[in-house]
Amino acid sequence: MREVALGGKVLITTLYDPARASRQALKALYRSRWHVELDIRYIKTTLGMETLSCTTPEMAEEMAEKELWVHLLAYNLVRLLIVPSAVLAKVLPRTLSFKHALQCWQVWCQQRLACHTRDDLTELFRLIAQQRVESRPGRIEPRAVKRRPKPLPLLTRPRHEARAWIRQHGHPPKQRPWNKTA
């Protein structure tokens, strides 16, 4: 293994031949890895793929694969809108906001379903190009969830069994965070 110090960070790699993988090449590779992580975040969070909608284990494999493909298609369509917007604005595509592009596309589809002229598309590209995401080196964000989950227990048994238990025993008392017993 090889350790390479780059800008206050230490990268550990199995690419131990400096002639084949220079420091600058490793730095570029690390940056591209960061873009991949951002893209995965866009697919999961911005496009709403954090939880899948399949309801039974039998559906899980087939539905999960279909949902994954639909989200990847949606991601690529938004990126396809960003590229001509970036060309029009004479900037790199990565400098335009993915979320803004998605929101512009959604509003544009709601407003103009019947007419898609070249002028309409140019206006859409101009709108997408308005919101930029600047490079923010050294940015630190807390790894925490801002919204707290609901204080309800997880459903750990089949729904029909849980209903039968409630019919027989009633709902359990509510657990409040301030009066939990140890």
Short mmCIF file of N, CA and C in Angstrom, two decimals, residues 3-180:
data_model
loop_
_atom_site.label_atom_id
_atom_site.label_comp_id
_atom_site.label_asym_id
_atom_site.label_seq_id
_atom_site.Cartn_x
_atom_site.Cartn_y
_atom_site.Cartn_z
N GLU A 3 0.90 5.51 0.82
CA GLU A 3 0.28 6.68 1.43
C GLU A 3 0.75 7.91 0.66
N VAL A 4 -0.21 8.76 0.31
CA VAL A 4 0.11 9.99 -0.42
C VAL A 4 -0.56 11.15 0.30
N ALA A 5 0.24 12.13 0.72
CA ALA A 5 -0.30 13.32 1.37
C ALA A 5 -0.67 14.33 0.30
N LEU A 6 -1.97 14.74 0.30
CA LEU A 6 -2.46 15.70 -0.68
C LEU A 6 -3.29 16.76 0.03
N GLY A 7 -2.82 17.95 0.08
CA GLY A 7 -3.59 19.07 0.60
C GLY A 7 -4.18 18.82 1.98
N GLY A 8 -3.41 18.31 2.90
CA GLY A 8 -3.91 18.08 4.25
C GLY A 8 -4.64 16.76 4.43
N LYS A 9 -4.77 15.98 3.35
CA LYS A 9 -5.42 14.67 3.43
C LYS A 9 -4.39 13.61 3.09
N VAL A 10 -4.56 12.44 3.67
CA VAL A 10 -3.69 11.32 3.35
C VAL A 10 -4.53 10.28 2.63
N LEU A 11 -4.16 10.00 1.39
CA LEU A 11 -4.83 8.96 0.62
C LEU A 11 -4.02 7.68 0.74
N ILE A 12 -4.71 6.60 0.95
CA ILE A 12 -4.06 5.29 1.00
C ILE A 12 -4.56 4.51 -0.20
N THR A 13 -3.63 4.02 -1.00
CA THR A 13 -4.00 3.36 -2.24
C THR A 13 -3.16 2.11 -2.48
N THR A 14 -3.69 1.25 -3.30
CA THR A 14 -2.92 0.08 -3.73
C THR A 14 -2.18 0.36 -5.03
N LEU A 15 -2.37 1.56 -5.57
CA LEU A 15 -1.63 1.99 -6.76
C LEU A 15 -0.26 2.49 -6.30
N TYR A 16 0.66 1.58 -6.07
CA TYR A 16 1.91 1.95 -5.41
C TYR A 16 3.03 2.34 -6.37
N ASP A 17 2.82 2.30 -7.66
CA ASP A 17 3.85 2.71 -8.60
C ASP A 17 3.66 4.19 -8.95
N PRO A 18 4.53 5.07 -8.44
CA PRO A 18 4.36 6.52 -8.71
C PRO A 18 4.45 6.87 -10.20
N ALA A 19 5.14 6.03 -10.99
CA ALA A 19 5.24 6.31 -12.43
C ALA A 19 3.89 6.10 -13.12
N ARG A 20 3.09 5.15 -12.63
CA ARG A 20 1.79 4.86 -13.25
C ARG A 20 0.66 5.70 -12.64
N ALA A 21 0.80 6.07 -11.37
CA ALA A 21 -0.24 6.86 -10.69
C ALA A 21 0.44 8.00 -9.92
N SER A 22 0.55 9.13 -10.58
CA SER A 22 1.21 10.28 -9.95
C SER A 22 0.31 10.88 -8.87
N ARG A 23 0.88 11.77 -8.10
CA ARG A 23 0.11 12.44 -7.04
C ARG A 23 -1.07 13.20 -7.63
N GLN A 24 -0.83 13.88 -8.75
CA GLN A 24 -1.90 14.66 -9.37
C GLN A 24 -2.99 13.74 -9.94
N ALA A 25 -2.60 12.60 -10.47
CA ALA A 25 -3.59 11.64 -10.99
C ALA A 25 -4.45 11.10 -9.84
N LEU A 26 -3.81 10.82 -8.70
CA LEU A 26 -4.56 10.34 -7.54
C LEU A 26 -5.50 11.42 -7.01
N LYS A 27 -5.06 12.67 -7.05
CA LYS A 27 -5.90 13.79 -6.61
C LYS A 27 -7.12 13.91 -7.52
N ALA A 28 -6.92 13.80 -8.83
CA ALA A 28 -8.04 13.87 -9.78
C ALA A 28 -8.99 12.68 -9.58
N LEU A 29 -8.44 11.51 -9.31
CA LEU A 29 -9.26 10.33 -9.07
C LEU A 29 -10.12 10.51 -7.81
N TYR A 30 -9.52 11.09 -6.77
CA TYR A 30 -10.27 11.34 -5.54
C TYR A 30 -11.40 12.34 -5.79
N ARG A 31 -11.13 13.38 -6.57
CA ARG A 31 -12.18 14.36 -6.89
C ARG A 31 -13.31 13.73 -7.68
N SER A 32 -12.98 12.86 -8.63
CA SER A 32 -14.04 12.21 -9.40
C SER A 32 -14.85 11.27 -8.51
N ARG A 33 -14.21 10.65 -7.52
CA ARG A 33 -14.92 9.82 -6.56
C ARG A 33 -15.93 10.67 -5.78
N TRP A 34 -15.57 11.88 -5.45
CA TRP A 34 -16.47 12.77 -4.73
C TRP A 34 -17.69 13.10 -5.58
N HIS A 35 -17.49 13.31 -6.88
CA HIS A 35 -18.62 13.57 -7.78
C HIS A 35 -19.55 12.36 -7.84
N VAL A 36 -18.98 11.17 -7.82
CA VAL A 36 -19.81 9.96 -7.83
C VAL A 36 -20.67 9.90 -6.56
N GLU A 37 -20.08 10.24 -5.44
CA GLU A 37 -20.84 10.24 -4.18
C GLU A 37 -21.95 11.28 -4.22
N LEU A 38 -21.68 12.44 -4.78
CA LEU A 38 -22.73 13.46 -4.92
C LEU A 38 -23.85 12.96 -5.83
N ASP A 39 -23.47 12.30 -6.92
CA ASP A 39 -24.48 11.78 -7.85
C ASP A 39 -25.36 10.73 -7.17
N ILE A 40 -24.77 9.87 -6.37
CA ILE A 40 -25.56 8.87 -5.64
C ILE A 40 -26.50 9.57 -4.66
N ARG A 41 -26.01 10.64 -4.02
CA ARG A 41 -26.87 11.40 -3.11
C ARG A 41 -28.04 12.02 -3.86
N TYR A 42 -27.79 12.57 -5.05
CA TYR A 42 -28.88 13.15 -5.84
C TYR A 42 -29.93 12.09 -6.16
N ILE A 43 -29.48 10.90 -6.54
CA ILE A 43 -30.42 9.83 -6.89
C ILE A 43 -31.23 9.43 -5.67
N LYS A 44 -30.57 9.27 -4.53
CA LYS A 44 -31.27 8.82 -3.33
C LYS A 44 -32.16 9.91 -2.73
N THR A 45 -31.61 11.07 -2.51
CA THR A 45 -32.33 12.10 -1.78
C THR A 45 -33.18 12.98 -2.68
N THR A 46 -32.57 13.60 -3.67
CA THR A 46 -33.29 14.55 -4.51
C THR A 46 -34.36 13.87 -5.35
N LEU A 47 -34.05 12.69 -5.88
CA LEU A 47 -35.03 11.97 -6.69
C LEU A 47 -35.92 11.05 -5.85
N GLY A 48 -35.66 10.93 -4.56
CA GLY A 48 -36.55 10.21 -3.66
C GLY A 48 -36.39 8.70 -3.66
N MET A 49 -35.19 8.19 -3.84
CA MET A 49 -35.00 6.74 -3.83
C MET A 49 -34.46 6.25 -2.49
N GLU A 50 -34.68 7.01 -1.42
CA GLU A 50 -34.19 6.58 -0.11
C GLU A 50 -34.89 5.31 0.35
N THR A 51 -36.19 5.23 0.10
CA THR A 51 -36.94 4.02 0.44
C THR A 51 -37.67 3.54 -0.81
N LEU A 52 -37.68 2.24 -0.98
CA LEU A 52 -38.35 1.65 -2.13
C LEU A 52 -39.79 1.33 -1.76
N SER A 53 -40.65 1.22 -2.76
CA SER A 53 -42.08 1.09 -2.48
C SER A 53 -42.61 -0.33 -2.50
N CYS A 54 -41.76 -1.32 -2.67
CA CYS A 54 -42.26 -2.69 -2.71
C CYS A 54 -42.82 -3.08 -1.34
N THR A 55 -43.90 -3.87 -1.34
CA THR A 55 -44.61 -4.14 -0.10
C THR A 55 -44.43 -5.57 0.41
N THR A 56 -44.04 -6.49 -0.44
CA THR A 56 -43.85 -7.87 0.01
C THR A 56 -42.47 -8.36 -0.39
N PRO A 57 -41.94 -9.35 0.33
CA PRO A 57 -40.62 -9.88 -0.04
C PRO A 57 -40.59 -10.43 -1.47
N GLU A 58 -41.72 -10.97 -1.93
CA GLU A 58 -41.77 -11.53 -3.28
C GLU A 58 -41.58 -10.42 -4.33
N MET A 59 -42.13 -9.25 -4.04
CA MET A 59 -42.03 -8.13 -4.97
C MET A 59 -40.69 -7.41 -4.87
N ALA A 60 -40.00 -7.61 -3.77
CA ALA A 60 -38.84 -6.78 -3.45
C ALA A 60 -37.79 -6.80 -4.55
N GLU A 61 -37.37 -7.98 -4.98
CA GLU A 61 -36.27 -8.05 -5.94
C GLU A 61 -36.67 -7.43 -7.28
N GLU A 62 -37.82 -7.81 -7.80
CA GLU A 62 -38.25 -7.30 -9.10
C GLU A 62 -38.53 -5.80 -9.04
N MET A 63 -39.26 -5.37 -8.01
CA MET A 63 -39.61 -3.95 -7.89
C MET A 63 -38.38 -3.09 -7.62
N ALA A 64 -37.48 -3.60 -6.79
CA ALA A 64 -36.28 -2.82 -6.47
C ALA A 64 -35.47 -2.57 -7.73
N GLU A 65 -35.34 -3.58 -8.58
CA GLU A 65 -34.59 -3.40 -9.81
C GLU A 65 -35.29 -2.41 -10.74
N LYS A 66 -36.62 -2.51 -10.85
CA LYS A 66 -37.36 -1.57 -11.70
C LYS A 66 -37.24 -0.15 -11.17
N GLU A 67 -37.39 0.02 -9.86
CA GLU A 67 -37.29 1.36 -9.29
C GLU A 67 -35.90 1.94 -9.47
N LEU A 68 -34.89 1.10 -9.32
CA LEU A 68 -33.52 1.56 -9.54
C LEU A 68 -33.35 2.07 -10.97
N TRP A 69 -33.83 1.31 -11.94
CA TRP A 69 -33.71 1.73 -13.34
C TRP A 69 -34.49 3.01 -13.62
N VAL A 70 -35.66 3.15 -13.03
CA VAL A 70 -36.46 4.37 -13.24
C VAL A 70 -35.73 5.58 -12.66
N HIS A 71 -35.15 5.43 -11.47
CA HIS A 71 -34.43 6.54 -10.87
C HIS A 71 -33.16 6.89 -11.66
N LEU A 72 -32.47 5.88 -12.17
CA LEU A 72 -31.30 6.15 -12.99
C LEU A 72 -31.69 6.85 -14.29
N LEU A 73 -32.81 6.45 -14.86
CA LEU A 73 -33.30 7.11 -16.07
C LEU A 73 -33.64 8.58 -15.78
N ALA A 74 -34.33 8.82 -14.67
CA ALA A 74 -34.69 10.19 -14.29
C ALA A 74 -33.43 11.03 -14.06
N TYR A 75 -32.44 10.44 -13.39
CA TYR A 75 -31.18 11.15 -13.15
C TYR A 75 -30.54 11.55 -14.48
N ASN A 76 -30.46 10.60 -15.40
CA ASN A 76 -29.83 10.87 -16.70
C ASN A 76 -30.62 11.90 -17.51
N LEU A 77 -31.94 11.89 -17.40
CA LEU A 77 -32.74 12.89 -18.10
C LEU A 77 -32.47 14.29 -17.57
N VAL A 78 -32.35 14.42 -16.25
CA VAL A 78 -32.04 15.74 -15.68
C VAL A 78 -30.65 16.17 -16.12
N ARG A 79 -29.70 15.25 -16.10
CA ARG A 79 -28.34 15.58 -16.56
C ARG A 79 -28.36 15.97 -18.04
N LEU A 80 -29.23 15.34 -18.81
CA LEU A 80 -29.37 15.66 -20.23
C LEU A 80 -29.90 17.08 -20.43
N LEU A 81 -30.70 17.57 -19.49
CA LEU A 81 -31.17 18.96 -19.54
C LEU A 81 -30.06 19.94 -19.11
N ILE A 82 -29.21 19.48 -18.21
CA ILE A 82 -28.16 20.36 -17.67
C ILE A 82 -27.10 20.65 -18.73
N VAL A 83 -26.77 19.67 -19.57
CA VAL A 83 -25.68 19.85 -20.53
C VAL A 83 -25.95 21.02 -21.50
N PRO A 84 -27.09 21.06 -22.22
CA PRO A 84 -27.29 22.22 -23.10
C PRO A 84 -27.43 23.54 -22.33
N SER A 85 -27.92 23.45 -21.10
CA SER A 85 -28.00 24.66 -20.27
C SER A 85 -26.60 25.20 -19.98
N ALA A 86 -25.68 24.29 -19.69
CA ALA A 86 -24.30 24.69 -19.41
C ALA A 86 -23.63 25.24 -20.66
N VAL A 87 -23.91 24.62 -21.80
CA VAL A 87 -23.35 25.12 -23.06
C VAL A 87 -23.87 26.53 -23.34
N LEU A 88 -25.16 26.74 -23.13
CA LEU A 88 -25.76 28.05 -23.35
C LEU A 88 -25.15 29.11 -22.43
N ALA A 89 -24.88 28.72 -21.17
CA ALA A 89 -24.33 29.67 -20.20
C ALA A 89 -22.80 29.72 -20.23
N LYS A 90 -22.17 28.87 -21.05
CA LYS A 90 -20.71 28.80 -21.17
C LYS A 90 -20.05 28.48 -19.82
N VAL A 91 -20.60 27.46 -19.14
CA VAL A 91 -20.04 26.98 -17.88
C VAL A 91 -19.95 25.45 -17.95
N LEU A 92 -19.26 24.86 -16.99
CA LEU A 92 -19.19 23.41 -16.91
C LEU A 92 -20.51 22.86 -16.35
N PRO A 93 -20.98 21.71 -16.83
CA PRO A 93 -22.25 21.15 -16.34
C PRO A 93 -22.27 20.92 -14.82
N ARG A 94 -21.15 20.57 -14.24
CA ARG A 94 -21.11 20.31 -12.79
C ARG A 94 -21.34 21.57 -11.96
N THR A 95 -21.25 22.74 -12.59
CA THR A 95 -21.45 23.98 -11.84
C THR A 95 -22.92 24.37 -11.75
N LEU A 96 -23.80 23.64 -12.44
CA LEU A 96 -25.24 23.94 -12.38
C LEU A 96 -25.91 23.03 -11.35
N SER A 97 -26.89 23.57 -10.67
CA SER A 97 -27.57 22.85 -9.60
C SER A 97 -28.49 21.75 -10.15
N PHE A 98 -28.26 20.53 -9.67
CA PHE A 98 -29.08 19.40 -10.09
C PHE A 98 -30.52 19.58 -9.60
N LYS A 99 -30.67 19.95 -8.33
CA LYS A 99 -32.01 20.11 -7.76
C LYS A 99 -32.79 21.21 -8.46
N HIS A 100 -32.13 22.30 -8.76
CA HIS A 100 -32.78 23.40 -9.47
C HIS A 100 -33.23 22.95 -10.86
N ALA A 101 -32.38 22.18 -11.53
CA ALA A 101 -32.74 21.68 -12.86
C ALA A 101 -33.96 20.77 -12.78
N LEU A 102 -34.00 19.92 -11.77
CA LEU A 102 -35.15 19.03 -11.59
C LEU A 102 -36.42 19.83 -11.33
N GLN A 103 -36.33 20.83 -10.46
CA GLN A 103 -37.50 21.66 -10.15
C GLN A 103 -37.96 22.45 -11.37
N CYS A 104 -37.03 22.99 -12.15
CA CYS A 104 -37.41 23.71 -13.37
C CYS A 104 -38.12 22.78 -14.34
N TRP A 105 -37.61 21.59 -14.49
CA TRP A 105 -38.21 20.61 -15.40
C TRP A 105 -39.63 20.25 -14.94
N GLN A 106 -39.81 20.03 -13.64
CA GLN A 106 -41.14 19.67 -13.13
C GLN A 106 -42.15 20.80 -13.37
N VAL A 107 -41.77 22.02 -13.08
CA VAL A 107 -42.67 23.17 -13.29
C VAL A 107 -42.93 23.35 -14.78
N TRP A 108 -41.89 23.24 -15.57
CA TRP A 108 -42.05 23.41 -17.02
C TRP A 108 -43.01 22.38 -17.60
N CYS A 109 -42.91 21.14 -17.13
CA CYS A 109 -43.83 20.10 -17.61
C CYS A 109 -45.27 20.40 -17.18
N GLN A 110 -45.46 20.90 -15.98
CA GLN A 110 -46.81 21.23 -15.52
C GLN A 110 -47.39 22.40 -16.30
N GLN A 111 -46.56 23.37 -16.65
CA GLN A 111 -47.04 24.58 -17.31
C GLN A 111 -47.22 24.43 -18.82
N ARG A 112 -46.36 23.63 -19.44
CA ARG A 112 -46.31 23.62 -20.91
C ARG A 112 -46.38 22.21 -21.48
N LEU A 113 -47.32 21.42 -21.06
CA LEU A 113 -47.38 20.04 -21.54
C LEU A 113 -47.63 19.96 -23.04
N ALA A 114 -48.42 20.85 -23.61
CA ALA A 114 -48.81 20.73 -25.01
C ALA A 114 -47.77 21.29 -25.98
N CYS A 115 -47.04 22.32 -25.59
CA CYS A 115 -46.16 22.97 -26.58
C CYS A 115 -44.70 22.87 -26.16
N HIS A 116 -43.90 22.32 -27.04
CA HIS A 116 -42.46 22.22 -26.81
C HIS A 116 -41.73 22.76 -28.03
N THR A 117 -41.71 24.07 -28.17
CA THR A 117 -41.02 24.67 -29.30
C THR A 117 -39.55 24.89 -28.94
N ARG A 118 -38.77 25.20 -29.93
CA ARG A 118 -37.34 25.46 -29.71
C ARG A 118 -37.16 26.64 -28.75
N ASP A 119 -37.99 27.67 -28.88
CA ASP A 119 -37.90 28.83 -27.97
C ASP A 119 -38.22 28.42 -26.54
N ASP A 120 -39.22 27.53 -26.39
CA ASP A 120 -39.56 27.05 -25.04
C ASP A 120 -38.38 26.31 -24.42
N LEU A 121 -37.75 25.45 -25.19
CA LEU A 121 -36.60 24.69 -24.68
C LEU A 121 -35.44 25.64 -24.33
N THR A 122 -35.21 26.62 -25.16
CA THR A 122 -34.14 27.58 -24.87
C THR A 122 -34.43 28.32 -23.57
N GLU A 123 -35.68 28.68 -23.36
CA GLU A 123 -36.05 29.35 -22.11
C GLU A 123 -35.85 28.42 -20.92
N LEU A 124 -36.21 27.15 -21.08
CA LEU A 124 -35.97 26.17 -20.01
C LEU A 124 -34.48 26.07 -19.70
N PHE A 125 -33.65 26.00 -20.72
CA PHE A 125 -32.20 25.91 -20.51
C PHE A 125 -31.66 27.16 -19.82
N ARG A 126 -32.20 28.32 -20.16
CA ARG A 126 -31.78 29.56 -19.49
C ARG A 126 -32.16 29.53 -18.01
N LEU A 127 -33.36 29.04 -17.73
CA LEU A 127 -33.79 28.95 -16.32
C LEU A 127 -32.90 28.00 -15.53
N ILE A 128 -32.58 26.87 -16.12
CA ILE A 128 -31.72 25.88 -15.44
C ILE A 128 -30.34 26.47 -15.18
N ALA A 129 -29.84 27.27 -16.12
CA ALA A 129 -28.48 27.83 -16.00
C ALA A 129 -28.40 28.95 -14.97
N GLN A 130 -29.52 29.40 -14.43
CA GLN A 130 -29.49 30.51 -13.47
C GLN A 130 -28.89 30.12 -12.13
N GLN A 131 -29.11 28.90 -11.69
CA GLN A 131 -28.67 28.49 -10.35
C GLN A 131 -27.35 27.75 -10.44
N ARG A 132 -26.32 28.32 -9.87
CA ARG A 132 -24.97 27.73 -9.92
C ARG A 132 -24.61 27.12 -8.57
N VAL A 133 -23.79 26.12 -8.62
CA VAL A 133 -23.23 25.51 -7.41
C VAL A 133 -21.72 25.73 -7.50
N GLU A 134 -21.22 26.58 -6.65
CA GLU A 134 -19.81 26.92 -6.69
C GLU A 134 -18.98 25.84 -6.00
N SER A 135 -17.71 25.82 -6.31
CA SER A 135 -16.79 24.90 -5.66
C SER A 135 -16.62 25.35 -4.21
N ARG A 136 -16.77 24.43 -3.29
CA ARG A 136 -16.66 24.76 -1.88
C ARG A 136 -15.61 23.87 -1.22
N PRO A 137 -14.34 24.12 -1.48
CA PRO A 137 -13.31 23.26 -0.90
C PRO A 137 -13.25 23.42 0.61
N GLY A 138 -13.00 22.32 1.28
CA GLY A 138 -12.88 22.35 2.73
C GLY A 138 -14.20 22.47 3.45
N ARG A 139 -15.30 22.33 2.76
CA ARG A 139 -16.61 22.45 3.39
C ARG A 139 -16.83 21.26 4.32
N ILE A 140 -17.32 21.56 5.49
CA ILE A 140 -17.58 20.51 6.48
C ILE A 140 -19.05 20.59 6.86
N GLU A 141 -19.74 19.49 6.76
CA GLU A 141 -21.14 19.41 7.13
C GLU A 141 -21.32 18.33 8.18
N PRO A 142 -22.18 18.56 9.17
CA PRO A 142 -22.40 17.52 10.18
C PRO A 142 -23.11 16.32 9.57
N ARG A 143 -22.74 15.14 10.00
CA ARG A 143 -23.41 13.93 9.55
C ARG A 143 -24.50 13.61 10.56
N ALA A 144 -25.62 14.29 10.40
CA ALA A 144 -26.74 14.11 11.31
C ALA A 144 -28.03 14.38 10.56
N VAL A 145 -29.09 13.80 11.04
CA VAL A 145 -30.39 14.01 10.45
C VAL A 145 -31.03 15.20 11.14
N LYS A 146 -31.50 16.17 10.37
CA LYS A 146 -32.07 17.35 10.97
C LYS A 146 -33.45 17.06 11.57
N ARG A 147 -34.29 16.37 10.81
CA ARG A 147 -35.61 16.02 11.32
C ARG A 147 -35.54 14.71 12.08
N ARG A 148 -36.15 14.70 13.22
CA ARG A 148 -36.18 13.48 14.01
C ARG A 148 -37.27 12.55 13.48
N PRO A 149 -37.02 11.26 13.52
CA PRO A 149 -38.08 10.34 13.10
C PRO A 149 -39.22 10.35 14.12
N LYS A 150 -40.37 9.89 13.69
CA LYS A 150 -41.51 9.84 14.59
C LYS A 150 -41.21 8.86 15.72
N PRO A 151 -41.68 9.16 16.93
CA PRO A 151 -41.36 8.30 18.08
C PRO A 151 -42.26 7.07 18.16
N LEU A 152 -42.46 6.42 17.05
CA LEU A 152 -43.27 5.21 17.03
C LEU A 152 -42.37 4.01 16.80
N PRO A 153 -42.73 2.88 17.40
CA PRO A 153 -41.89 1.70 17.17
C PRO A 153 -42.04 1.20 15.74
N LEU A 154 -41.05 0.46 15.27
CA LEU A 154 -41.11 -0.13 13.94
C LEU A 154 -42.07 -1.31 13.94
N LEU A 155 -42.75 -1.52 12.83
CA LEU A 155 -43.63 -2.67 12.68
C LEU A 155 -42.74 -3.86 12.36
N THR A 156 -42.59 -4.77 13.31
CA THR A 156 -41.65 -5.89 13.16
C THR A 156 -42.34 -7.22 12.91
N ARG A 157 -43.63 -7.21 12.75
CA ARG A 157 -44.37 -8.43 12.43
C ARG A 157 -45.38 -8.12 11.35
N PRO A 158 -45.96 -9.13 10.73
CA PRO A 158 -46.96 -8.85 9.68
C PRO A 158 -48.11 -8.00 10.22
N ARG A 159 -48.62 -7.14 9.37
CA ARG A 159 -49.66 -6.18 9.76
C ARG A 159 -50.89 -6.88 10.34
N HIS A 160 -51.29 -8.00 9.74
CA HIS A 160 -52.50 -8.68 10.25
C HIS A 160 -52.27 -9.23 11.67
N GLU A 161 -51.04 -9.66 11.97
CA GLU A 161 -50.74 -10.11 13.34
C GLU A 161 -50.77 -8.93 14.32
N ALA A 162 -50.25 -7.78 13.90
CA ALA A 162 -50.24 -6.60 14.76
C ALA A 162 -51.67 -6.13 15.04
N ARG A 163 -52.53 -6.18 14.00
CA ARG A 163 -53.93 -5.80 14.21
C ARG A 163 -54.61 -6.74 15.20
N ALA A 164 -54.37 -8.04 15.05
CA ALA A 164 -54.98 -9.02 15.96
C ALA A 164 -54.52 -8.77 17.40
N TRP A 165 -53.24 -8.45 17.56
CA TRP A 165 -52.72 -8.19 18.91
C TRP A 165 -53.38 -6.95 19.50
N ILE A 166 -53.56 -5.90 18.69
CA ILE A 166 -54.21 -4.67 19.17
C ILE A 166 -55.66 -4.94 19.54
N ARG A 167 -56.36 -5.74 18.72
CA ARG A 167 -57.75 -6.07 19.06
C ARG A 167 -57.84 -6.78 20.40
N GLN A 168 -56.88 -7.65 20.67
CA GLN A 168 -56.91 -8.43 21.91
C GLN A 168 -56.41 -7.63 23.11
N HIS A 169 -55.34 -6.86 22.95
CA HIS A 169 -54.70 -6.19 24.08
C HIS A 169 -54.86 -4.67 24.10
N GLY A 170 -55.30 -4.07 23.00
CA GLY A 170 -55.39 -2.62 22.92
C GLY A 170 -54.06 -2.01 22.53
N HIS A 171 -54.10 -0.72 22.21
CA HIS A 171 -52.86 -0.02 21.83
C HIS A 171 -51.97 0.13 23.06
N PRO A 172 -50.66 -0.02 22.89
CA PRO A 172 -49.76 0.22 24.04
C PRO A 172 -49.74 1.71 24.37
N PRO A 173 -49.41 2.06 25.62
CA PRO A 173 -49.37 3.48 25.98
C PRO A 173 -48.28 4.20 25.17
N LYS A 174 -48.53 5.48 24.89
CA LYS A 174 -47.57 6.26 24.12
C LYS A 174 -46.30 6.48 24.92
N GLN A 175 -45.18 6.34 24.24
CA GLN A 175 -43.88 6.59 24.87
C GLN A 175 -43.46 8.01 24.54
N ARG A 176 -43.39 8.84 25.51
CA ARG A 176 -42.93 10.22 25.32
C ARG A 176 -41.44 10.27 25.67
N PRO A 177 -40.66 11.05 24.95
CA PRO A 177 -39.22 11.11 25.24
C PRO A 177 -38.91 11.59 26.64
N TRP A 178 -39.78 12.41 27.21
CA TRP A 178 -39.51 12.97 28.53
C TRP A 178 -39.97 12.07 29.68
N ASN A 179 -40.75 11.03 29.38
CA ASN A 179 -41.16 10.17 30.49
C ASN A 179 -40.88 8.69 30.23
N LYS A 180 -39.79 8.43 29.51
CA LYS A 180 -39.38 7.05 29.28
C LYS A 180 -38.84 6.48 30.59
#
